[in-house]
CSV table of N, CA and C in Angstrom, one decimal:
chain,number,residue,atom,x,y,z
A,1,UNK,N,-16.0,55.1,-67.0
A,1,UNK,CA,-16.3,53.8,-67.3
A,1,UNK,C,-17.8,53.6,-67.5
A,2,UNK,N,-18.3,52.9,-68.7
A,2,UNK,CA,-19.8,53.3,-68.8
A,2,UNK,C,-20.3,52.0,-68.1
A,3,UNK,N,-21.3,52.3,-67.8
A,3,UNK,CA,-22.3,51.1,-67.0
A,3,UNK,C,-22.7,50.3,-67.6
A,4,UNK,N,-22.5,49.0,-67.5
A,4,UNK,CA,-22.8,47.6,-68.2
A,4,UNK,C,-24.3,47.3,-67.8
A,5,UNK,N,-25.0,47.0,-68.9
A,5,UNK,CA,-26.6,46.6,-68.4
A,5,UNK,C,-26.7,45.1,-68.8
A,6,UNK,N,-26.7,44.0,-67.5
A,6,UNK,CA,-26.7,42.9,-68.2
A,6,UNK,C,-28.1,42.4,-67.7
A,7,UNK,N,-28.2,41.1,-68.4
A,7,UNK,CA,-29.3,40.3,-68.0
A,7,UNK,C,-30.0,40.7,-66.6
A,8,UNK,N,-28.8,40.1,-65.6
A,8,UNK,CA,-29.8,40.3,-63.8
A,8,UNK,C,-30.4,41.6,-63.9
A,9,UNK,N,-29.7,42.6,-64.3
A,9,UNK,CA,-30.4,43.9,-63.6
A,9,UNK,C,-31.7,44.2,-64.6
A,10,UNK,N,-32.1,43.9,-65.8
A,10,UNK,CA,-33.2,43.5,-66.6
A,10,UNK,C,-33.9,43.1,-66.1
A,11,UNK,N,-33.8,41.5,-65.7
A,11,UNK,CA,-34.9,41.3,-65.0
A,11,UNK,C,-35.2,41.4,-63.8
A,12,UNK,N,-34.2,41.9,-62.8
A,12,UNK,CA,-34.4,42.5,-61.7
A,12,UNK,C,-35.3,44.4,-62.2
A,13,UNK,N,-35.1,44.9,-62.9
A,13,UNK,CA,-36.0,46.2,-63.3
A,13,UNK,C,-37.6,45.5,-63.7
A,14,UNK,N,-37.5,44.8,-64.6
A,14,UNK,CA,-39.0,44.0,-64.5
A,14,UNK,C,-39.4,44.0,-63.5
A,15,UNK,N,-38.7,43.0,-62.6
A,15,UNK,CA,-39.7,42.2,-61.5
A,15,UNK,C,-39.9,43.2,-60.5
A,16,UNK,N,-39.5,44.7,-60.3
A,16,UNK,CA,-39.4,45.2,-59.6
A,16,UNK,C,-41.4,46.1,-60.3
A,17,UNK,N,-41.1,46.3,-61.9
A,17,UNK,CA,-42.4,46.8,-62.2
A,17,UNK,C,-43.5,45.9,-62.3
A,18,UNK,N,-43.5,44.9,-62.1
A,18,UNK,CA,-44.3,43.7,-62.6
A,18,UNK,C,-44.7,43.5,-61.0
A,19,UNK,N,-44.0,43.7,-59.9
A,19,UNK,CA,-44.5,43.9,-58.7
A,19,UNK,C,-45.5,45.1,-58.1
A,20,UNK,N,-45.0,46.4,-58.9
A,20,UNK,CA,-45.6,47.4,-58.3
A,20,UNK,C,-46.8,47.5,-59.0
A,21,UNK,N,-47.0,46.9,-60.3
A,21,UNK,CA,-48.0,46.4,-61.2
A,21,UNK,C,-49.5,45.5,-60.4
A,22,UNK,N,-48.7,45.1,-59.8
A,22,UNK,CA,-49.6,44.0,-59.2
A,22,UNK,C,-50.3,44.4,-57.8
A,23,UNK,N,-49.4,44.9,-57.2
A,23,UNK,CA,-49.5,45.8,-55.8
A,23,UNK,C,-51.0,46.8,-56.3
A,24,UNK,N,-50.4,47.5,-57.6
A,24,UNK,CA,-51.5,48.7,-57.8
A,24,UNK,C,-52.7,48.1,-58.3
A,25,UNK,N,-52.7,47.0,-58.9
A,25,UNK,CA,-54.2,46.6,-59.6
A,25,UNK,C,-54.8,45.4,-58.2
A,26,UNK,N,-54.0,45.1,-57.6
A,26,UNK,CA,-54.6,44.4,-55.9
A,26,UNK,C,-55.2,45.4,-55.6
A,27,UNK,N,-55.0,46.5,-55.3
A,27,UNK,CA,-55.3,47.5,-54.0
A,27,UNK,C,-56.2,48.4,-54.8
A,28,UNK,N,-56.7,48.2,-56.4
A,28,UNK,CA,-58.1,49.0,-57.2
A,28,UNK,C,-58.7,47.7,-56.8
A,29,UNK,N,-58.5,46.5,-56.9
A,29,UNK,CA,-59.4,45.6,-56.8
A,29,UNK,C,-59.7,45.1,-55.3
A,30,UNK,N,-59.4,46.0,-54.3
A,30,UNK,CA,-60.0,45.5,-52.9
A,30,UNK,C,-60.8,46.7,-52.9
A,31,UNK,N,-60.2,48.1,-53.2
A,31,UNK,CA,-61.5,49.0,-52.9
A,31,UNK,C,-62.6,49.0,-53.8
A,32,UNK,N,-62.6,48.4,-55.0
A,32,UNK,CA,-63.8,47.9,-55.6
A,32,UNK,C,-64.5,46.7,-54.8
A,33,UNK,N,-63.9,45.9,-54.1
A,33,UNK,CA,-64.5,44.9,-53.5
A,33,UNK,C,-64.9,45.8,-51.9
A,34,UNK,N,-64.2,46.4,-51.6
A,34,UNK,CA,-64.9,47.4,-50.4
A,34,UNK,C,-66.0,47.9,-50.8
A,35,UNK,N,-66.1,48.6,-51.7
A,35,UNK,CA,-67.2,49.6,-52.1
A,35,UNK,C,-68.4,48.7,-52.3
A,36,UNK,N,-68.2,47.6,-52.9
A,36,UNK,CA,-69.1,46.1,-53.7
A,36,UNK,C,-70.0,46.2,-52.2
A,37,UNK,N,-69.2,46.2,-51.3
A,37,UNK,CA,-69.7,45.5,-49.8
A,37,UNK,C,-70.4,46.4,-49.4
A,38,UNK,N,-70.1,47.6,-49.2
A,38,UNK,CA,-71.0,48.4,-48.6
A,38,UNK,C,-72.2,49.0,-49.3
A,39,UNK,N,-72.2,48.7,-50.5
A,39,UNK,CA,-73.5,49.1,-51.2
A,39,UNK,C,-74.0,48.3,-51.7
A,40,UNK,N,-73.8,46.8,-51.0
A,40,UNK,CA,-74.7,45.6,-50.8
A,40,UNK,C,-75.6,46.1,-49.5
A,41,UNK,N,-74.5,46.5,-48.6
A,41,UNK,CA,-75.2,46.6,-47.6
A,41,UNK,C,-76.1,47.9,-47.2
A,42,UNK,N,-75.7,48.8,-48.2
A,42,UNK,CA,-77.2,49.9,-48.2
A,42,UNK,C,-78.1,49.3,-49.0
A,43,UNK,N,-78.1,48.5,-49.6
A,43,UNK,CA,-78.8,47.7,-50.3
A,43,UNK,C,-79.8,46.9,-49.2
A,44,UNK,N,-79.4,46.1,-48.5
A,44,UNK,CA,-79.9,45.0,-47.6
A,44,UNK,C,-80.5,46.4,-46.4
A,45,UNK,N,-79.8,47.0,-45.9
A,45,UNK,CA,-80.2,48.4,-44.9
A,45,UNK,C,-81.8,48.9,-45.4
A,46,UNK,N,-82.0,49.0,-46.9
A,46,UNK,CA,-83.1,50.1,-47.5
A,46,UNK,C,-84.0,48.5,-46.9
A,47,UNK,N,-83.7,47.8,-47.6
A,47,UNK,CA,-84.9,47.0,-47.9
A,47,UNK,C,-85.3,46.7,-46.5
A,48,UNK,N,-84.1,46.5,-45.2
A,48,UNK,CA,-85.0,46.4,-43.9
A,48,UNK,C,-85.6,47.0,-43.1
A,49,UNK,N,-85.4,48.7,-43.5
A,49,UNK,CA,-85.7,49.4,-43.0
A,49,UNK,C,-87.5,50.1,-43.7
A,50,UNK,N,-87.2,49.1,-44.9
A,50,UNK,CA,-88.7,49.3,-45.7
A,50,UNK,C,-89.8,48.5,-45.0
A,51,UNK,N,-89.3,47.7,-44.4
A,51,UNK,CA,-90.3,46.7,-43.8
A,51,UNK,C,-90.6,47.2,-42.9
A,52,UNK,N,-90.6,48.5,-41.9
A,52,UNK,CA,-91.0,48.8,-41.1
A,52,UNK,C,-92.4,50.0,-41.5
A,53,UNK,N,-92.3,50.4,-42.7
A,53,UNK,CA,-92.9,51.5,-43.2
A,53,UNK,C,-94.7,51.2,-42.8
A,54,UNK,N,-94.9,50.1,-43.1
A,54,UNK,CA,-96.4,49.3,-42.8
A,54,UNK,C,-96.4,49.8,-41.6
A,55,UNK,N,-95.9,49.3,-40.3
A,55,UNK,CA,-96.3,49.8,-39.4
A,55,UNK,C,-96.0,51.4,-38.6
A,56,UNK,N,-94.8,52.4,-39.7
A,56,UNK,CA,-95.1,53.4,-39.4
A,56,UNK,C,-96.3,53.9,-40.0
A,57,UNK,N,-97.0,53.8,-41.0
A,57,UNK,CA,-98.2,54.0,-41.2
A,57,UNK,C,-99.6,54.0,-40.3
A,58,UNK,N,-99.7,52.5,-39.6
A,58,UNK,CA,-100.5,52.2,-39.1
A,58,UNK,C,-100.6,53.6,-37.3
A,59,UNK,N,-99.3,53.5,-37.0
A,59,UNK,CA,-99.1,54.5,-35.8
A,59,UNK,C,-99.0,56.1,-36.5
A,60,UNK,N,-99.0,56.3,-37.7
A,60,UNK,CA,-99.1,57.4,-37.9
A,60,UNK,C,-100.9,58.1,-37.9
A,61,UNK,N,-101.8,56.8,-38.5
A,61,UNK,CA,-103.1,56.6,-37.9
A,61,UNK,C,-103.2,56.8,-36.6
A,62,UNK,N,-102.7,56.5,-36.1
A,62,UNK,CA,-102.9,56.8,-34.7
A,62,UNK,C,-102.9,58.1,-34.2
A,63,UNK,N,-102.0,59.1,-34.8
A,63,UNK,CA,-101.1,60.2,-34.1
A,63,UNK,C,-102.4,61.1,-34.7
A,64,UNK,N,-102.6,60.8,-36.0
A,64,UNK,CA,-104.0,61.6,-36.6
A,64,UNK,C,-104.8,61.5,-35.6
A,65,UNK,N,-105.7,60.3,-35.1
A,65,UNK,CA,-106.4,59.7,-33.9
A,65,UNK,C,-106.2,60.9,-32.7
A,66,UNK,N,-105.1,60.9,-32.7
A,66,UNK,CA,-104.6,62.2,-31.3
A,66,UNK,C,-105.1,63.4,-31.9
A,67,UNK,N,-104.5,63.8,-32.7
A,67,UNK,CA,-104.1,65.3,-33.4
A,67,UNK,C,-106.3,65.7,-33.8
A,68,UNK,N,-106.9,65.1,-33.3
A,68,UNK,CA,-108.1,64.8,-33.6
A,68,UNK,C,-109.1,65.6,-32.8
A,69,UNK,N,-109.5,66.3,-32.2
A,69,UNK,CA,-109.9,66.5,-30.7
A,69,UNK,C,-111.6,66.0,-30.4
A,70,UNK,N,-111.9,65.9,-31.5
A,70,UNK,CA,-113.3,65.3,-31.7
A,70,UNK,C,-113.2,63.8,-31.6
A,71,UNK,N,-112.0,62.8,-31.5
A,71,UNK,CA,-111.7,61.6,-31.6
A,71,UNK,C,-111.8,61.2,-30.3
A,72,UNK,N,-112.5,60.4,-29.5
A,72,UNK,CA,-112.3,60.0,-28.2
A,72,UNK,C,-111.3,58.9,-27.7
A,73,UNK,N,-111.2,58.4,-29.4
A,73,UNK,CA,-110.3,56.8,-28.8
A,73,UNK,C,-108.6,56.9,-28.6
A,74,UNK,N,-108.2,57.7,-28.8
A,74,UNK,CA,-107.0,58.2,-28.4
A,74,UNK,C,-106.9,60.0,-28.0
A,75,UNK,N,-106.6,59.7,-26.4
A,75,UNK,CA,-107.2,61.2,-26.5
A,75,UNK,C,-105.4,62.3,-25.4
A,76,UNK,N,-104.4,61.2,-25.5
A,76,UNK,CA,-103.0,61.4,-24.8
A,76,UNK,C,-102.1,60.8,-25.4
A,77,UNK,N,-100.8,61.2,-25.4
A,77,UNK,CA,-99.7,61.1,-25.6
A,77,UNK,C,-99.6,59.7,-24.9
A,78,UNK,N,-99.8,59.6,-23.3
A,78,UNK,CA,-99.5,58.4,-23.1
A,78,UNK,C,-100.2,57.0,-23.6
A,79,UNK,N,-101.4,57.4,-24.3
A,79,UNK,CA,-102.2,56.3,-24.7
A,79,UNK,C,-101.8,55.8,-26.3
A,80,UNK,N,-101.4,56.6,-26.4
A,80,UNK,CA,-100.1,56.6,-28.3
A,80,UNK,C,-99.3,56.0,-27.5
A,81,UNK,N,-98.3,56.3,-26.9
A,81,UNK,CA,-97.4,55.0,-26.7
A,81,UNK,C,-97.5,53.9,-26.4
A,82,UNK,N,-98.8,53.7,-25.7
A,82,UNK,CA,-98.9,52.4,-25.1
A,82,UNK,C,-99.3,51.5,-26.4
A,83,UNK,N,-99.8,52.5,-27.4
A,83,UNK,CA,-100.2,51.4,-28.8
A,83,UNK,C,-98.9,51.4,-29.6
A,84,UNK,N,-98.3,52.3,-29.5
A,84,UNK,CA,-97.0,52.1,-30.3
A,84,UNK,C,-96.1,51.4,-30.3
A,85,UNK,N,-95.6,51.3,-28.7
A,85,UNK,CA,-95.0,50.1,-27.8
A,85,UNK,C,-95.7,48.9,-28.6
A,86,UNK,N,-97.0,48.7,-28.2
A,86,UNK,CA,-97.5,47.4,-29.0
A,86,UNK,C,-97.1,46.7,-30.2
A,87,UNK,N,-97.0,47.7,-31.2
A,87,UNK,CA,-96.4,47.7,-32.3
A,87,UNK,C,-95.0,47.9,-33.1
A,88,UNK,N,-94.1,48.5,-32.5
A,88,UNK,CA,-92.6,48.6,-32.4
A,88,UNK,C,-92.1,48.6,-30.7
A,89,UNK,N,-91.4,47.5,-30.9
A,89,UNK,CA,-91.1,47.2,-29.5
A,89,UNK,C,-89.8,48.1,-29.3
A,90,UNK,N,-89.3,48.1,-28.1
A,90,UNK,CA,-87.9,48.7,-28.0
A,90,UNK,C,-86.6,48.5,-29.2
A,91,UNK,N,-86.1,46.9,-29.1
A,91,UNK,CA,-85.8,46.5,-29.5
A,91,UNK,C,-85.4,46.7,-31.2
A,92,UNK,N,-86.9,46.9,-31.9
A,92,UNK,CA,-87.2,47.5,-33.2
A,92,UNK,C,-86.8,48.8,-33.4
A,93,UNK,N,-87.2,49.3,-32.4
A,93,UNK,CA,-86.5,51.2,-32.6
A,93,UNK,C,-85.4,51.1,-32.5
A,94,UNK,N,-84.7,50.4,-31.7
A,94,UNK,CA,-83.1,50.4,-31.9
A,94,UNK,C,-82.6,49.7,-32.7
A,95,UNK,N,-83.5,48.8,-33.6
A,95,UNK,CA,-82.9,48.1,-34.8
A,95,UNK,C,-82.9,49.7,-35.7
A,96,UNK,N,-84.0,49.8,-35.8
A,96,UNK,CA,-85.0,51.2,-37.3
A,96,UNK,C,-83.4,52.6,-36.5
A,97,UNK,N,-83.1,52.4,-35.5
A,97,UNK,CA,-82.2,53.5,-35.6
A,97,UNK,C,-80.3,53.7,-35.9
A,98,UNK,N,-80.3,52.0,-35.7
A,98,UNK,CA,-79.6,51.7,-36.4
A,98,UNK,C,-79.3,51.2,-38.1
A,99,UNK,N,-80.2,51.0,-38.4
A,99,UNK,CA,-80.6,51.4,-40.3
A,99,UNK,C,-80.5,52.5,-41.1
A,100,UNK,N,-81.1,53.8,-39.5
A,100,UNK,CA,-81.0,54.9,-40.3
A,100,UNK,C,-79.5,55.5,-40.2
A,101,UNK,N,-78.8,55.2,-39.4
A,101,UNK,CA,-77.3,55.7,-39.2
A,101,UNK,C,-76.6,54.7,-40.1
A,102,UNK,N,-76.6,54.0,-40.4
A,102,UNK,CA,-75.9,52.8,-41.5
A,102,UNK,C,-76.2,53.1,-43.2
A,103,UNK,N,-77.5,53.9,-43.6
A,103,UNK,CA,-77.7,54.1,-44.3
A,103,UNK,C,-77.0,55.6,-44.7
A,104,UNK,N,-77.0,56.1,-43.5
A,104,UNK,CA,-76.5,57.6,-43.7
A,104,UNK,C,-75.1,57.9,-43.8
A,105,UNK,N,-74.7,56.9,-43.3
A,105,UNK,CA,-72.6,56.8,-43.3
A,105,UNK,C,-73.0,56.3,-44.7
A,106,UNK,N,-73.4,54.7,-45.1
A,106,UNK,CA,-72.9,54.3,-46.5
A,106,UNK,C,-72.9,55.3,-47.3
A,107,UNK,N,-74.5,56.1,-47.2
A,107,UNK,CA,-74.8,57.0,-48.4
A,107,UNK,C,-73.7,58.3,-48.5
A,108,UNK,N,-73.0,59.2,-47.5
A,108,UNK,CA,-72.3,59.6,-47.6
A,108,UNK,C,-70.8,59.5,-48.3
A,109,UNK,N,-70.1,58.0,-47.8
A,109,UNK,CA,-69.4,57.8,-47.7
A,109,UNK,C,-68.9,56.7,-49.3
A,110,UNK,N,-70.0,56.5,-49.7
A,110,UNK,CA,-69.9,55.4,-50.9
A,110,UNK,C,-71.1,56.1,-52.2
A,111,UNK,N,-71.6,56.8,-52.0
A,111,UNK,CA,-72.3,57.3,-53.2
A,111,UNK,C,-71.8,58.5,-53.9
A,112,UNK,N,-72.8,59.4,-54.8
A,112,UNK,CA,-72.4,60.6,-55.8
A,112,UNK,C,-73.2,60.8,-56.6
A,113,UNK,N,-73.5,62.1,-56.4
A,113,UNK,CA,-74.7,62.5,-57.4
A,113,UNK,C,-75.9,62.0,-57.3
A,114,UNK,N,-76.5,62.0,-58.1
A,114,UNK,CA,-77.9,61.7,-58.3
A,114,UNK,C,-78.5,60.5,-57.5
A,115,UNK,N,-77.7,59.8,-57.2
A,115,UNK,CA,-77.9,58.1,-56.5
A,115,UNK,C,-78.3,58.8,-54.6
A,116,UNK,N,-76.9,59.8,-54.7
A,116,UNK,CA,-77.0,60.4,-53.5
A,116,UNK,C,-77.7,61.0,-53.0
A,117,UNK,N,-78.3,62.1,-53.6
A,117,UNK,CA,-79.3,62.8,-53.8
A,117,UNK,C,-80.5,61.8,-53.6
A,118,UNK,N,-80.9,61.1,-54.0
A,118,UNK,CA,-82.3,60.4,-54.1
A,118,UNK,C,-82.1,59.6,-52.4
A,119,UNK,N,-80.7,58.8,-52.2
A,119,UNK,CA,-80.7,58.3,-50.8
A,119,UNK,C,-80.9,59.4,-49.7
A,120,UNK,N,-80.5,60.6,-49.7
A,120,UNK,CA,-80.4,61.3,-48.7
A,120,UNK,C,-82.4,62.1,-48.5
A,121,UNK,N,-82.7,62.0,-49.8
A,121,UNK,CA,-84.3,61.8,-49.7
A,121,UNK,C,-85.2,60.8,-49.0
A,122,UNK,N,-84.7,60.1,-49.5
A,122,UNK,CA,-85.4,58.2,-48.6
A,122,UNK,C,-84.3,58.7,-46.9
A,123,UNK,N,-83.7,58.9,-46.9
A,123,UNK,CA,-83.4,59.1,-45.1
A,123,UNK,C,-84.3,60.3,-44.6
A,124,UNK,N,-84.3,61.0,-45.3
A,124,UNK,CA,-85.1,62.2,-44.4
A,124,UNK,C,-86.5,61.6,-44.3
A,125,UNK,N,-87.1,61.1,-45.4
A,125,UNK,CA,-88.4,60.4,-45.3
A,125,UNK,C,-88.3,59.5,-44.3
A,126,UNK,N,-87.4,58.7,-44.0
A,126,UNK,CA,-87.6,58.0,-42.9
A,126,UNK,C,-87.3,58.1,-41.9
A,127,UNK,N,-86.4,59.0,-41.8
A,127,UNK,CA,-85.7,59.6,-40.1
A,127,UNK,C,-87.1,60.5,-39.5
A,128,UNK,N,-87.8,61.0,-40.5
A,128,UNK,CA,-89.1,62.0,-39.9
A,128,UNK,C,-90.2,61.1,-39.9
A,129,UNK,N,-90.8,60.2,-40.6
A,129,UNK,CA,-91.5,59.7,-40.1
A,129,UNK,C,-91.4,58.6,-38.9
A,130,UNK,N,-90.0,58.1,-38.9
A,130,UNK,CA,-89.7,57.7,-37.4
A,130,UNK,C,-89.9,58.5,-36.0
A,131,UNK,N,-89.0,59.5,-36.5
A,131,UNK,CA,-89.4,60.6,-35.5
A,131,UNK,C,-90.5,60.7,-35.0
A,132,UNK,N,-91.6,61.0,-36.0
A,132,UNK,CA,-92.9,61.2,-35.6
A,132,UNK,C,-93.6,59.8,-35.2
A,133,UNK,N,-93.3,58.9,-35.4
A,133,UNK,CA,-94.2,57.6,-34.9
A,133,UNK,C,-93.3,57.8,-33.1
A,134,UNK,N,-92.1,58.0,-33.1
A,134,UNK,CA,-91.6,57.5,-31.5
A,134,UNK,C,-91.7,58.5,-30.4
A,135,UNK,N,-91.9,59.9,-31.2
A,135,UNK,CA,-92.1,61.1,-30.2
A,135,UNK,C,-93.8,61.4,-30.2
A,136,UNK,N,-94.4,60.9,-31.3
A,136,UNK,CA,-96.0,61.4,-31.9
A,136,UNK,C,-96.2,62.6,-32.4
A,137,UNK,N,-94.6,63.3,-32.8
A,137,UNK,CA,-94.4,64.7,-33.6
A,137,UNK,C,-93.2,64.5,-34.4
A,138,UNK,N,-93.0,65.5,-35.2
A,138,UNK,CA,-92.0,65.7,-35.7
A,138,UNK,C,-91.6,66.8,-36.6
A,139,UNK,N,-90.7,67.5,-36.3
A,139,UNK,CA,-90.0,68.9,-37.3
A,139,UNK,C,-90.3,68.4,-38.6
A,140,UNK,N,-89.6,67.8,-38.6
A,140,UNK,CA,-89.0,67.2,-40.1
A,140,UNK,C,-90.1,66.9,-40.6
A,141,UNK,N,-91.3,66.8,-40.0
A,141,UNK,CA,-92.8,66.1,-40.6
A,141,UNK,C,-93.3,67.6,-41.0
A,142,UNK,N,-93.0,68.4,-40.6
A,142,UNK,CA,-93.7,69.6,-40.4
A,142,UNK,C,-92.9,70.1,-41.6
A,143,UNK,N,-92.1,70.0,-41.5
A,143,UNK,CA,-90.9,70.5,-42.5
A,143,UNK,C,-91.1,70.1,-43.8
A,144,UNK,N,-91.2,69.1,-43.9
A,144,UNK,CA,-90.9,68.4,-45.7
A,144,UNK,C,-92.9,67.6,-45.8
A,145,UNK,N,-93.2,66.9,-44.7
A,145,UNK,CA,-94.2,66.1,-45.6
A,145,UNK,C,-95.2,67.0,-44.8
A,146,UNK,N,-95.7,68.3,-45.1
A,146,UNK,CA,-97.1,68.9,-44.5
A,146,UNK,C,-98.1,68.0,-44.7
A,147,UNK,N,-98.1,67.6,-46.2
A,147,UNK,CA,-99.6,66.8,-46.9
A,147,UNK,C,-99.4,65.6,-46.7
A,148,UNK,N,-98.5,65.0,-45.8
A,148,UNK,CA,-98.5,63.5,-45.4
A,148,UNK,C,-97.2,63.1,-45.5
A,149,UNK,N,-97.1,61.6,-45.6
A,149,UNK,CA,-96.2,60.7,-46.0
A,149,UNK,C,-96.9,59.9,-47.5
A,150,UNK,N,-95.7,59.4,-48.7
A,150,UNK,CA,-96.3,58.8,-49.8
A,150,UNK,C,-96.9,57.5,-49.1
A,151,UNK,N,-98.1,57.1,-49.9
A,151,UNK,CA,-98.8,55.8,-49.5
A,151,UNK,C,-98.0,54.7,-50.3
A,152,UNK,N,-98.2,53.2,-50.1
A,152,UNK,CA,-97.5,52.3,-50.2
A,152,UNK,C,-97.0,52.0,-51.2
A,153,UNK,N,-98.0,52.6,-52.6
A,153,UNK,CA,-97.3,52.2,-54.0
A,153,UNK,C,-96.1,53.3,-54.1
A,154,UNK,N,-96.5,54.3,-53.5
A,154,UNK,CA,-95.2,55.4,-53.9
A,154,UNK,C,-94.1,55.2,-53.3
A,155,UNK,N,-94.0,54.2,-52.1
A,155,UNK,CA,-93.2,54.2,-51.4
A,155,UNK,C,-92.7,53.0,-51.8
A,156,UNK,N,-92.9,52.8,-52.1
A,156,UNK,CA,-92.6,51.3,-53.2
A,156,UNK,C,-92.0,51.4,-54.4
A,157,UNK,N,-92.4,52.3,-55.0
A,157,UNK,CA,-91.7,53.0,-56.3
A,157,UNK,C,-90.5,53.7,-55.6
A,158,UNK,N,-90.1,54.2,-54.6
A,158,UNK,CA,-89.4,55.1,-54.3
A,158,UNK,C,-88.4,53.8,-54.0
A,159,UNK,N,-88.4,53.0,-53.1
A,159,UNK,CA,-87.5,52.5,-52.7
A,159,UNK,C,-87.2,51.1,-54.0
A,160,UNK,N,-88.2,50.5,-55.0
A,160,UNK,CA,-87.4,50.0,-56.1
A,160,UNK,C,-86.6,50.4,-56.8
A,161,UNK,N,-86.8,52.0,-56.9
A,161,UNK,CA,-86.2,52.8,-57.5
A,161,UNK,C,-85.0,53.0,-57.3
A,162,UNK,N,-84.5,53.1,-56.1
A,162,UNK,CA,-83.4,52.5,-55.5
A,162,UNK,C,-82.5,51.8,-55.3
A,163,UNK,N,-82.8,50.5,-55.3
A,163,UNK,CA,-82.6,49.5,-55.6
A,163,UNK,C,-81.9,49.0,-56.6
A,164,UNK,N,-82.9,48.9,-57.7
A,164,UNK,CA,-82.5,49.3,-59.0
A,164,UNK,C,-80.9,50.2,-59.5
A,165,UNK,N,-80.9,51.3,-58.7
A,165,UNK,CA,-79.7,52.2,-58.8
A,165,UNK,C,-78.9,52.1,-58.5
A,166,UNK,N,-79.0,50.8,-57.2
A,166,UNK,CA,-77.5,50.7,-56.1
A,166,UNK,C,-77.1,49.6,-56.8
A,167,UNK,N,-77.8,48.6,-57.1
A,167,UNK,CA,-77.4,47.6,-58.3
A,167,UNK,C,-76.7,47.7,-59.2
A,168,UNK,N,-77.1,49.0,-59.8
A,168,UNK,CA,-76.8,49.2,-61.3
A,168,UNK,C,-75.5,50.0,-60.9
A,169,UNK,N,-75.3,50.6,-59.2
A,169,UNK,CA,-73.6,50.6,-59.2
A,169,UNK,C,-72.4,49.7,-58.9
A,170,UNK,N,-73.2,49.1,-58.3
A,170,UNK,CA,-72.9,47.7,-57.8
A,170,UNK,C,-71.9,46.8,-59.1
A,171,UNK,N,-72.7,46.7,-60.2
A,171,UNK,CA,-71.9,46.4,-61.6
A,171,UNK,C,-71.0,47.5,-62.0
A,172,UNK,N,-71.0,48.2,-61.7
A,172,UNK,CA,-70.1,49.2,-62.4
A,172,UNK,C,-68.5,48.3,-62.6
């Protein structure tokens, strides 16, 4: 006996594709709205963690000051911290080290390629010169920046550059 195809089961086969239809273009459009979020928020991450750069600068002056032996005005480790403290409080280090872990999951976890590549440069740049302002050394300083850290325009260029990038995936 051959199978009768009527009306209900028609539109019951529709509504059944017209659902799974919907299901699948919901669930592209929340991980695009996931992704939206989190590379807003390496976005908002770079730029607060840029505002700290001024004052690692200023204490990196300092660590020079040490590293000096002819310099009398800072002449211990303990007398760098007591200026450093001055200038990044506790509080701020545990903000700056939570930045750099927030930036390092997003960037893993939400980028690719080239974008990637350039973020995981701006972390090492900042994880080492943190390092070195909270310890008054650092591997990573010794490692990648022998001839310093970039001064403000470059570091300014580096991180609009950025910017610029995470935006422009941001639209995608």
């Amino acid at each position: 006996m051959p199978y009768q195809v009527n009306i209900e089961t028609i539109v019951s086969l529709v509504a059944v594709a017209v659902a799974i239809l919907a299901v699948y273009f919901s669930n592209k459009n929340t991980r695009q709205q996931i992704r939206t979020e989190k590379l807003e928020r390496l976005y908002q991450s770079i730029q607060n963690l840029s505002r700290y750069y001024g004052l690692f600068m200023g204490c990196w002056a300092c660590i020079l000051q040490l590293r000096n032996r002819d310099d009398k005005e800072i002449q211990t480790l303990e007398q760098y911290y007591q200026i450093r403290d001055q200038k990044i409080t506790t509080i701020e280090r545990r903000n700056i080290e939570e930045l750099l872990s927030v930036i390092s999951v997003l960037t893993d976890c939400y980028t690719k390629n080239e974008l990637k590549k350039s973020l995981k440069e701006y972390e090492i740049l900042m994880y080492s010169f943190f390092e070195l302002v909270v310890h008054g050394g650092s591997i990573q300083q010794e490692i990648h920046f022998q001839n310093g850290y970039p001064d403000y325009d470059k570091f300014f260029e580096i991180t609009e550059n950025l910017k610029i990038r995470i935006i422009a995936e941001i639209k995608l």
